[in-house]
Coordinates of C-alpha atoms and ligand atoms in Angstrom, one line a residue:
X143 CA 232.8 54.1 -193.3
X144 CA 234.5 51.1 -192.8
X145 CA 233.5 47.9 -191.0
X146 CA 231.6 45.0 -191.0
X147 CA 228.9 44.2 -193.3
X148 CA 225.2 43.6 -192.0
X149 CA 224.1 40.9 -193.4
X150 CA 219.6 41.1 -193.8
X151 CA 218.1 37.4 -192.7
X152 CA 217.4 35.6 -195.9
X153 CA 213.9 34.7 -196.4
X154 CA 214.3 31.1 -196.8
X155 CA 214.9 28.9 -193.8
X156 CA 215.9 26.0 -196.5
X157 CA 219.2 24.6 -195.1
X158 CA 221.5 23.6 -198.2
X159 CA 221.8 20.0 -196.1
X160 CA 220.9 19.6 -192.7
X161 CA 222.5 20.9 -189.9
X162 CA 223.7 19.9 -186.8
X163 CA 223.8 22.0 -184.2
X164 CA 225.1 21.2 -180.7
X165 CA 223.9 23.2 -178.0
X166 CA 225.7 23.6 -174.7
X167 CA 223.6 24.6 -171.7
X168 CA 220.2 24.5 -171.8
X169 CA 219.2 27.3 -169.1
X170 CA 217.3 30.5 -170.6
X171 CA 219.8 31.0 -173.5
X172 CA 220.7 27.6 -174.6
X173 CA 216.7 26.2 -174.8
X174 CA 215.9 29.5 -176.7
X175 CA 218.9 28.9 -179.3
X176 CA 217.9 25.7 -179.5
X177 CA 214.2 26.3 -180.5
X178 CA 215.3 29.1 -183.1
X179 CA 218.3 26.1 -184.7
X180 CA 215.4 23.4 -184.6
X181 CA 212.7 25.7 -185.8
X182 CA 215.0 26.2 -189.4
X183 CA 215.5 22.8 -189.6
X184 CA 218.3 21.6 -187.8
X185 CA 219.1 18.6 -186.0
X186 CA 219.9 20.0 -182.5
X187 CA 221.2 18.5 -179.8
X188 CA 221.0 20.5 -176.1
X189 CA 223.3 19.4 -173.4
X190 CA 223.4 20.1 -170.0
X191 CA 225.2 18.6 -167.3
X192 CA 221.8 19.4 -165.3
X193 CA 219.6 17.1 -165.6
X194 CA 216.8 18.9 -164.5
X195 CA 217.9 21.4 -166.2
X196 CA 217.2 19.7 -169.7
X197 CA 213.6 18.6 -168.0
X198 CA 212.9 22.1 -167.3
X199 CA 213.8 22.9 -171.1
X200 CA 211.9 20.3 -172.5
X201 CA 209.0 21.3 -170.4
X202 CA 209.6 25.1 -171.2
X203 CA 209.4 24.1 -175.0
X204 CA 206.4 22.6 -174.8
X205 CA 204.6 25.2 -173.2
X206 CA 205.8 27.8 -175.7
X207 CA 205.1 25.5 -178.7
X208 CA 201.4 25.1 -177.7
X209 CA 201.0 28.5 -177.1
X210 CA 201.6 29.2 -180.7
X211 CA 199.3 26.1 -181.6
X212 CA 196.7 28.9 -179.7
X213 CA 197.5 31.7 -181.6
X214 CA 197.3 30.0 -185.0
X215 CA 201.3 30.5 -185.4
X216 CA 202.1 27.0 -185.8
X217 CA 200.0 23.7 -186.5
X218 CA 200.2 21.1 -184.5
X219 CA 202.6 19.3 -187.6
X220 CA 205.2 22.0 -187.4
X221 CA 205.3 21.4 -183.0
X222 CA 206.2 18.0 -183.7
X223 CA 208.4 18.7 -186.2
X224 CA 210.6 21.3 -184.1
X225 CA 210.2 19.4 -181.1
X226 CA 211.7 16.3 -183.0
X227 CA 214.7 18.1 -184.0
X228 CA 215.5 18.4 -180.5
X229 CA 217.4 15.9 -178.5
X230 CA 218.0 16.2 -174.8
X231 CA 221.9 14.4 -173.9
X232 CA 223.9 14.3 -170.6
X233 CA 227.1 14.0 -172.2
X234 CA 229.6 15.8 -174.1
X235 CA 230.8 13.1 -176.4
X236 CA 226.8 12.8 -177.7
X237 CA 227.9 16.7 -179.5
X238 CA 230.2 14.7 -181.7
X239 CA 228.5 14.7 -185.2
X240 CA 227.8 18.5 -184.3
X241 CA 228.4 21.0 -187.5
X242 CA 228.3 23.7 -185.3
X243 CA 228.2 23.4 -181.6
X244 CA 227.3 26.9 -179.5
X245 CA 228.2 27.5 -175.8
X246 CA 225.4 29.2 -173.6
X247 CA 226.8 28.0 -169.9
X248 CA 227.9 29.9 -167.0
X249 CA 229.4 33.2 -167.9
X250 CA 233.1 32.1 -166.3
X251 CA 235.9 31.9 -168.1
X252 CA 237.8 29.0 -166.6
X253 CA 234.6 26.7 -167.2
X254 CA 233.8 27.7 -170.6
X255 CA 237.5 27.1 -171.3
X256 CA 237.8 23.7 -169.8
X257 CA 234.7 22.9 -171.7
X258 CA 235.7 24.2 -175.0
X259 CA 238.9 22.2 -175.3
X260 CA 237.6 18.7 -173.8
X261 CA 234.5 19.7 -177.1
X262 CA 237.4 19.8 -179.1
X263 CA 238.8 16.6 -178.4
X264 CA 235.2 15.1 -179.6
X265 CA 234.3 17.0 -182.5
X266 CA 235.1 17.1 -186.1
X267 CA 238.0 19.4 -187.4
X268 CA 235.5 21.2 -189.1
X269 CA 233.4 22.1 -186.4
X270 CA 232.4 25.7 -185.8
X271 CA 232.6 26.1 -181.7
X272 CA 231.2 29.1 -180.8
X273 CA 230.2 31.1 -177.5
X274 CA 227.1 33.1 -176.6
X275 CA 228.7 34.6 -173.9
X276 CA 228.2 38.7 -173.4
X277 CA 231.6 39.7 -171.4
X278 CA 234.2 37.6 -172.1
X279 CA 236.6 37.9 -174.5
X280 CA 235.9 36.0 -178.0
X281 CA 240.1 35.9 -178.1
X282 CA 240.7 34.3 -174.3
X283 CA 238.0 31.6 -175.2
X284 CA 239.4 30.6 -178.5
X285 CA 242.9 30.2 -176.9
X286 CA 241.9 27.4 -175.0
X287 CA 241.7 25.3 -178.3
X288 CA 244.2 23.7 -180.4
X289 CA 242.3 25.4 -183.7
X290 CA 241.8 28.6 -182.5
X291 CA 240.8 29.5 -185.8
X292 CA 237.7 28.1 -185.8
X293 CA 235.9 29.7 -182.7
X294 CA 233.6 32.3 -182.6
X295 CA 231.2 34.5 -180.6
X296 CA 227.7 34.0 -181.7
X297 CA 225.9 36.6 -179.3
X298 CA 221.8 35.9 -179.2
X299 CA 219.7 38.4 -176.5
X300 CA 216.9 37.4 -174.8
X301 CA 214.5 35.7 -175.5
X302 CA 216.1 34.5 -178.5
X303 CA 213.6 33.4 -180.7
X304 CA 211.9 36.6 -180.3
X305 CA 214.8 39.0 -180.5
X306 CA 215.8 39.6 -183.9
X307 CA 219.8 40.7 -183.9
X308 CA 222.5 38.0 -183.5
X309 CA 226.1 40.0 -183.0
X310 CA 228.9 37.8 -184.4
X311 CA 231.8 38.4 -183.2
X312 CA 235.0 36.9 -184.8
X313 CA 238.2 37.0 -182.6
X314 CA 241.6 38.0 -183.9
X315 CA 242.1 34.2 -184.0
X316 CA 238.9 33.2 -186.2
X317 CA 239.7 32.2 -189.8
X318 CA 237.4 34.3 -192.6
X319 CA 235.9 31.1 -193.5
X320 CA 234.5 30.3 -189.8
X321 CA 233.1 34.2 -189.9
X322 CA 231.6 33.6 -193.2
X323 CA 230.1 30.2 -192.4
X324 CA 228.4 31.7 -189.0
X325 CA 226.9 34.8 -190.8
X326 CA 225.4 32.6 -192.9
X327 CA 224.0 30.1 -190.9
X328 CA 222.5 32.7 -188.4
X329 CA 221.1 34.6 -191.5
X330 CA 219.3 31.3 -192.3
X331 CA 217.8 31.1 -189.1
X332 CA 215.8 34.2 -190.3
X333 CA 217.7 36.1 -188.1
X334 CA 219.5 40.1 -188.7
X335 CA 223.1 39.5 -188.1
X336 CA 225.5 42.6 -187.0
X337 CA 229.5 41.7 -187.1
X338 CA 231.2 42.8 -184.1
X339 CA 234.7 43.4 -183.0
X340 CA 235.7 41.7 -180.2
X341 CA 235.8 44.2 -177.6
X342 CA 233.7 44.6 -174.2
X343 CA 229.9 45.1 -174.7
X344 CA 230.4 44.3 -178.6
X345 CA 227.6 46.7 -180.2
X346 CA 224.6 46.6 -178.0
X347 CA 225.6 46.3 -174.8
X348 CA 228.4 49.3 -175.1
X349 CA 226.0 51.9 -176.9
X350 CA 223.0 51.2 -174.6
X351 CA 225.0 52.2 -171.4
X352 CA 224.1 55.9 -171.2
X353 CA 220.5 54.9 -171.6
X354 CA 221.0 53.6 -168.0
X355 CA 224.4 55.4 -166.6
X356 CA 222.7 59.0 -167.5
X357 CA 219.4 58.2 -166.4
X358 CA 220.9 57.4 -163.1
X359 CA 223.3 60.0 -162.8
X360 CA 220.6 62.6 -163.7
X361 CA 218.4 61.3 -161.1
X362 CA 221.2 61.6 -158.7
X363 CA 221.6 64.7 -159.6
X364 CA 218.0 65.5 -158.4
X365 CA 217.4 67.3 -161.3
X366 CA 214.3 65.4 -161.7
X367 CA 213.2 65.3 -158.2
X368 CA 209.4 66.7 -157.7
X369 CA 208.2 68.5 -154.8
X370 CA 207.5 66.2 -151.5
X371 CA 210.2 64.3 -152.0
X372 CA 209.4 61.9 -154.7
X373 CA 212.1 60.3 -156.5
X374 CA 211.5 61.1 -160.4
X375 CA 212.3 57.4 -161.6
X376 CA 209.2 57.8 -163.2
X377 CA 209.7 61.8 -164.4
X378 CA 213.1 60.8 -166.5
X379 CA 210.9 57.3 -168.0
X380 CA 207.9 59.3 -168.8
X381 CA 210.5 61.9 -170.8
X382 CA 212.3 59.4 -173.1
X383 CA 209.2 57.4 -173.9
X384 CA 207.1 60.5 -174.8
X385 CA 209.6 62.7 -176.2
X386 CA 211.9 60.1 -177.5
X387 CA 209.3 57.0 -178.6
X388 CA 211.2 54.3 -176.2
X389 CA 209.0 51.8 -175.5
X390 CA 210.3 51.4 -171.7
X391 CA 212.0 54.1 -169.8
X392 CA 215.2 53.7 -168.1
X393 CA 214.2 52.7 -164.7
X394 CA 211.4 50.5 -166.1
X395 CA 214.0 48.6 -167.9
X396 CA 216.4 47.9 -165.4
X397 CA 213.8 46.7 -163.4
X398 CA 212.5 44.3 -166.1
X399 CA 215.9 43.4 -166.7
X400 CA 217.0 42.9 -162.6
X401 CA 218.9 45.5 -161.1
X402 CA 221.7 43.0 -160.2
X403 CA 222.5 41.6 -163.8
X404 CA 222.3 45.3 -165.6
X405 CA 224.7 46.8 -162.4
X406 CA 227.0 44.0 -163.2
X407 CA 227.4 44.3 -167.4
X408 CA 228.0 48.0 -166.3
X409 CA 230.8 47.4 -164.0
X410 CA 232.2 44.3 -166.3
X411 CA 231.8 46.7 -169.1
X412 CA 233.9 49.9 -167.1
X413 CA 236.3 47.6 -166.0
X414 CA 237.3 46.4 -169.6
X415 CA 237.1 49.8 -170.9
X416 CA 240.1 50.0 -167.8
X417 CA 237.7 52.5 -165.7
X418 CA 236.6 55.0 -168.4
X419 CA 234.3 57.1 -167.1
X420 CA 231.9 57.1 -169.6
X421 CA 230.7 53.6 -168.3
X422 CA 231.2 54.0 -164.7
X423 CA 228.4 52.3 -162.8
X424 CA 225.9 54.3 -160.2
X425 CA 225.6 53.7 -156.7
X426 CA 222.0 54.1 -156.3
X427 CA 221.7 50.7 -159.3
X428 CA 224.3 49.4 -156.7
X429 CA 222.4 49.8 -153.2
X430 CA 219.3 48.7 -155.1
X431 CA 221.0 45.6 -156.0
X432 CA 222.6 45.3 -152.8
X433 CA 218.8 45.8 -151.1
X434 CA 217.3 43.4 -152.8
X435 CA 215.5 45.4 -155.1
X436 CA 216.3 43.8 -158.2
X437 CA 213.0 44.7 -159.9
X438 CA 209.8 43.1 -161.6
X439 CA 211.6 39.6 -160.5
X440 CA 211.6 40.7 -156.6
X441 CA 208.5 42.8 -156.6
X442 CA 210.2 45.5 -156.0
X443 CA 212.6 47.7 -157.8
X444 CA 212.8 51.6 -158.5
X445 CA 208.7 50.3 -159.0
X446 CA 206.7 48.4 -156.8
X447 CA 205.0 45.4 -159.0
X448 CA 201.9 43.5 -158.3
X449 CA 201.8 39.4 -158.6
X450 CA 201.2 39.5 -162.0
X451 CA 204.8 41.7 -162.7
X452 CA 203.1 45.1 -163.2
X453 CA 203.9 48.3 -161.9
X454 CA 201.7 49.9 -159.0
X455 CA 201.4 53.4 -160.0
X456 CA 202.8 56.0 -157.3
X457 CA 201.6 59.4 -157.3
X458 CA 204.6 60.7 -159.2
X459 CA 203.1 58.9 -162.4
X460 CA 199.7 60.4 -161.9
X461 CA 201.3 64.1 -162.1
X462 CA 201.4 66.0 -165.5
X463 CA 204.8 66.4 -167.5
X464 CA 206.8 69.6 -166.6
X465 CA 207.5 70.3 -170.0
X466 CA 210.8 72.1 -170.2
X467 CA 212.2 69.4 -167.9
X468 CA 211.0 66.7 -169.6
X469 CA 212.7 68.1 -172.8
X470 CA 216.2 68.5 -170.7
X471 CA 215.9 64.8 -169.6
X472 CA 215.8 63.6 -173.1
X473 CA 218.0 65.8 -174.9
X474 CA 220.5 64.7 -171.9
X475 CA 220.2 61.0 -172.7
X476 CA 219.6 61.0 -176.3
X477 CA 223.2 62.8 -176.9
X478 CA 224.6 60.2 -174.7
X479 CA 223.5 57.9 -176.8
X480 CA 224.0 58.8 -180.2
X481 CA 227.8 60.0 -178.8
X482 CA 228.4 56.5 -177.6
X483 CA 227.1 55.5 -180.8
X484 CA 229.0 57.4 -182.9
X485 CA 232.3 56.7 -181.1
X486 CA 231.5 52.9 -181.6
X487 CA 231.7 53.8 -185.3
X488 CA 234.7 56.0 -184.9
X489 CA 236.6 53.4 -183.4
X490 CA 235.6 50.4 -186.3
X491 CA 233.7 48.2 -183.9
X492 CA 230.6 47.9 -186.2
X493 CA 229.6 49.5 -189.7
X494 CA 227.1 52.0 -189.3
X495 CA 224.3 50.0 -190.8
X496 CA 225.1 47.3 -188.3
X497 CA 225.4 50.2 -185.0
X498 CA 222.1 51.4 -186.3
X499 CA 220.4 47.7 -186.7
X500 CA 222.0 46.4 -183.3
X501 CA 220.1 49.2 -181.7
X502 CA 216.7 49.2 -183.8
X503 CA 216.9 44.8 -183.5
X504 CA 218.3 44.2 -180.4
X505 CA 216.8 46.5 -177.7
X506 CA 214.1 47.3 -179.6
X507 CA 215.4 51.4 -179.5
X508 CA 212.3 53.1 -181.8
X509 CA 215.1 54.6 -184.5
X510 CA 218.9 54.6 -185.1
X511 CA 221.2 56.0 -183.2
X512 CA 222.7 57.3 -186.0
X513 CA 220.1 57.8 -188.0
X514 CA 218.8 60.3 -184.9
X515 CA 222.1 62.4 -185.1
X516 CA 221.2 63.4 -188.6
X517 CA 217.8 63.8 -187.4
X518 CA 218.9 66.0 -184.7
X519 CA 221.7 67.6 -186.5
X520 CA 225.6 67.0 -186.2
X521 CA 226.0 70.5 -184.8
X522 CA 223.1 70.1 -182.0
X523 CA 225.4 66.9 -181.1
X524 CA 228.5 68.4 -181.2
X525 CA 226.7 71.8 -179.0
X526 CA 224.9 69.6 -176.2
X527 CA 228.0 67.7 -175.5
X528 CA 230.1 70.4 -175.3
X529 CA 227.5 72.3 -173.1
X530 CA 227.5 69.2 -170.7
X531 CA 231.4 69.0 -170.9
X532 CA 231.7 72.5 -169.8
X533 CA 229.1 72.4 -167.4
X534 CA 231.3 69.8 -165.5
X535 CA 234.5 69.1 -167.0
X536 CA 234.6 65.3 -166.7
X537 CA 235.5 63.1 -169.5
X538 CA 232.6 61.3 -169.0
X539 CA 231.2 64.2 -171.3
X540 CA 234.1 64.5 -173.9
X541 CA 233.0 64.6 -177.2
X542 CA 233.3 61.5 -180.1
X543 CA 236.3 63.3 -182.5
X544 CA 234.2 61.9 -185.2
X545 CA 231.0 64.0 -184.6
X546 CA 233.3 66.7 -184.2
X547 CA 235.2 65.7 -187.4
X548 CA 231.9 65.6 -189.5
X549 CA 230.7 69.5 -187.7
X550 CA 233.6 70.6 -189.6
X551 CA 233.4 69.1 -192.8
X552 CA 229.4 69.2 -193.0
X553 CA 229.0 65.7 -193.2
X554 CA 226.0 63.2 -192.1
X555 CA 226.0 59.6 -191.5
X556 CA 223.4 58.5 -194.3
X557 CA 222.2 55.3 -192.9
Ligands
LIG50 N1 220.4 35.7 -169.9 C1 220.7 36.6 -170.9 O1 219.9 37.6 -171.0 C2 221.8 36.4 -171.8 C3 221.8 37.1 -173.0 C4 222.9 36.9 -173.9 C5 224.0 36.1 -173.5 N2 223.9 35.4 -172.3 C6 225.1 34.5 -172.1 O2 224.7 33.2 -172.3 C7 225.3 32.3 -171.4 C8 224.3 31.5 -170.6 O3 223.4 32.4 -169.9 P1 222.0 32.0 -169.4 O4 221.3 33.2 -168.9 O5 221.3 31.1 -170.4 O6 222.4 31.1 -168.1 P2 221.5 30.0 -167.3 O7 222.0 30.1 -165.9 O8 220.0 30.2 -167.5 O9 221.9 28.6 -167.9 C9 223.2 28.1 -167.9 C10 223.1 26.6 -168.0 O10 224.4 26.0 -168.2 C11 224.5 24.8 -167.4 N3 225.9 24.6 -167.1 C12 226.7 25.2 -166.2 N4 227.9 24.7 -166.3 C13 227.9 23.7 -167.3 C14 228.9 22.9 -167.8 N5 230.1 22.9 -167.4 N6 228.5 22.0 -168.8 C15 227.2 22.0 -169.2 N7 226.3 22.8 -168.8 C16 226.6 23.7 -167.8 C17 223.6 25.1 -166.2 O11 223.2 23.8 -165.6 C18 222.5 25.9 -166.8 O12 221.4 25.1 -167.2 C19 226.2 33.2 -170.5 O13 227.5 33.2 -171.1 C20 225.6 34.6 -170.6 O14 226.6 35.6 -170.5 C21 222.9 35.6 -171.5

């Protein structure tokens, strides 16, 4: 298959001369780049036009660098060292020296724009300026500068310096030197790189909607609904982490993740896939959001929490597994998932290695999507989705031409 190339971290984190790296916003994204940049050795420099933003950083960084110190991970030497790479500025023109300066502000396109081309004013022709952000598109941002060519999306997920994918994404714009000058550097910061194309969701956040969109629409369904009433949240978790080896279930998930930013990269993503069903959001994510019940965050979510963020058991969790049920529920999802996946590939946004290693890297999914088809068979992917399409007839449920293209001619994805 065609595509981008993965690219495996290398294991040195020696840079060929040191970088500088300027950081832009230094909420929850931006401090964690900026630890992972300074950790390999780079001169970083994180600005915010918050200043307590920057405190709170600072602060954050501490805190995290000692707990390592605790757990033998670093010595007291290497805490100094990273926290010295670090510089904390208020101003744009202090990113001026940067070799590579990435964005991690609000996700708003008119803001990152006018930021981006006042950065380019100050910066050195060579300068890679690249953006973190997870909607927008890498093209509309590298329009607002006069090189185009040299902007790039250099997607981390959170927390980045645990997280182990980075998706690059190169716009139609970006020149192949800019591409190959990112992979590298973000291989150097010991981190898997997947090359994305620039469309909505790039890799992860495109293939990972049915895990959520089919868990809700099943339990809409009431399908998993258990006698007295109860709502089966915790029936269609319990299937996909027994029978399927996820670490968290669905609704679990969402709630770790808030219910209000997960509803709204589902309606950003079915929007930009101009209202495909396959991505269209659920009402009950919606009213939860709408309630307040964003999740671990607000105590309450498809779980209740207690004050230290974990889940009060209700009686549904207590119950045994029915089984045959339990098997339907995963089936359900997992052909979701491997369909999306496979129509990702079918339509070049990734290589396969890189679909699979997005997956396995960046949500932490327990195999490959790909990989999994094979597992499962082509023709037990091609025969569930066509069972679901006939069962309703929406094209939420069509089937990717390319698992139906490799039924026919016997083939397997090999990953
Ligand atoms: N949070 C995530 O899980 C996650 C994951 C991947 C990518 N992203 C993307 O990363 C970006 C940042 O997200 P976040 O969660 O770190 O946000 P955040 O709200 O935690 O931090 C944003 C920071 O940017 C600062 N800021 C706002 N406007 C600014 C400006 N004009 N100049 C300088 N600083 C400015 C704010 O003061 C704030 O400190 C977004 O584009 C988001 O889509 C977020």
């Amino acid at each position: 298959m065609s595509g981008a190339k993965l690219q495996k971290s290398s294991i040195s984190n020696q840079q060929s001369s040191i970088m500088r790296v300027g950081i832009i916003g230094s909420g929850t994204m931006g401090s964690g780049i900026a630890q992972v940049a300074a950790t390999s050795g780079c001169k970083v420099k994180l600005y915010d036009t918050n200043q307590s933003a920057l405190d709170k950083a600072k602060a954050a960084l501490e805190k995290i660098l000692s707990r390592l110190i605790e757990k033998d991970r670093i010595d007291a030497d290497e805490k100094s060292r990273i926290q010295n790479n670090i510089s904390y500025v208020d101003d744009l023109k202090d990113l001026s020296d940067s070799d590579l300066t990435i964005e991690a502000i609000v996700e708003n396109l008119d803001i990152k724009k006018k930021v981006f081309s006042e950065l380019e004013t100050y910066v050195s022709k060579d300068c890679i300026i690249a953006s973190n952000t997870s909607s927008l598109s890498i093209a509309s941002i590298a329009a607002s500068l006069k090189k185009p060519e040299r902007c790039i999306g250099i997607h981390f997920f959170n927390p980045a310096p645990l997280m182990q994918l980075v998706e690059v994404i190169p716009a139609i714009q970006t020149s192949k030197e800019v591409l190959e000058k990112s992979t590298k550097i973000i291989s150097d910061w010991k981190k898997t790189v997947a090359v994305a194309k620039d469309t909505p969701g790039f890799i992860v956040n495109r293939v990972a909607r049915p895990f959520y969109g089919e868990a809700l629409r099943i339990y809409e369904e009431g399908i998993a609904d258990l006698p007295a009433g109860q709502a089966g949240f915790a029936t269609i978790d319990e299937s996909l982490k027994t029978l399927g080896g996820f670490k968290m279930g669905p609704f679990e998930l969402m709630d770790f993740i808030g219910n209000d930013v997960n509803y709204t990269v589902t309606e950003t993503v079915f929007t930009a896939f101009y209202f495909d069903p396959r991505y269209k959001p659920a009402f009950t994510q919606k009213r939860f959001a709408e309630a307040g019940y964003l999740g671990r965050k607000s105590g309450k979510g498809y779980y209740d929490y207690d004050d230290n963020g974990r889940i009060l058991i209700s009686t549904e969790l207590k119950k045994p597994l029915d089984e045959k049920l339990a098997q339907q529920i995963f089936d359900r999802v997992l052909v979701m998932l491997i369909n999306e996946a496979a129509d990702a590939l079918f339509m070049n946004i990734a290589s396969a290695e890189d679909i699979d290693h997005a997956m396995t890297k960046g949500v932490n999914y327990p195999k490959g999507l790909l990989a999994w088809a094979d597992e499962k068979g082509i023709d037990w992917c091609v025969s569930k989705m066509d069972e679901l399409y006939n069962e309703y007839h929406e094209d939420r449920y069509r089937c990717s031409p390319l698992l139906r293209k490799m039924k026919t001619n016997g083939l397997r994805f090999e990953v």
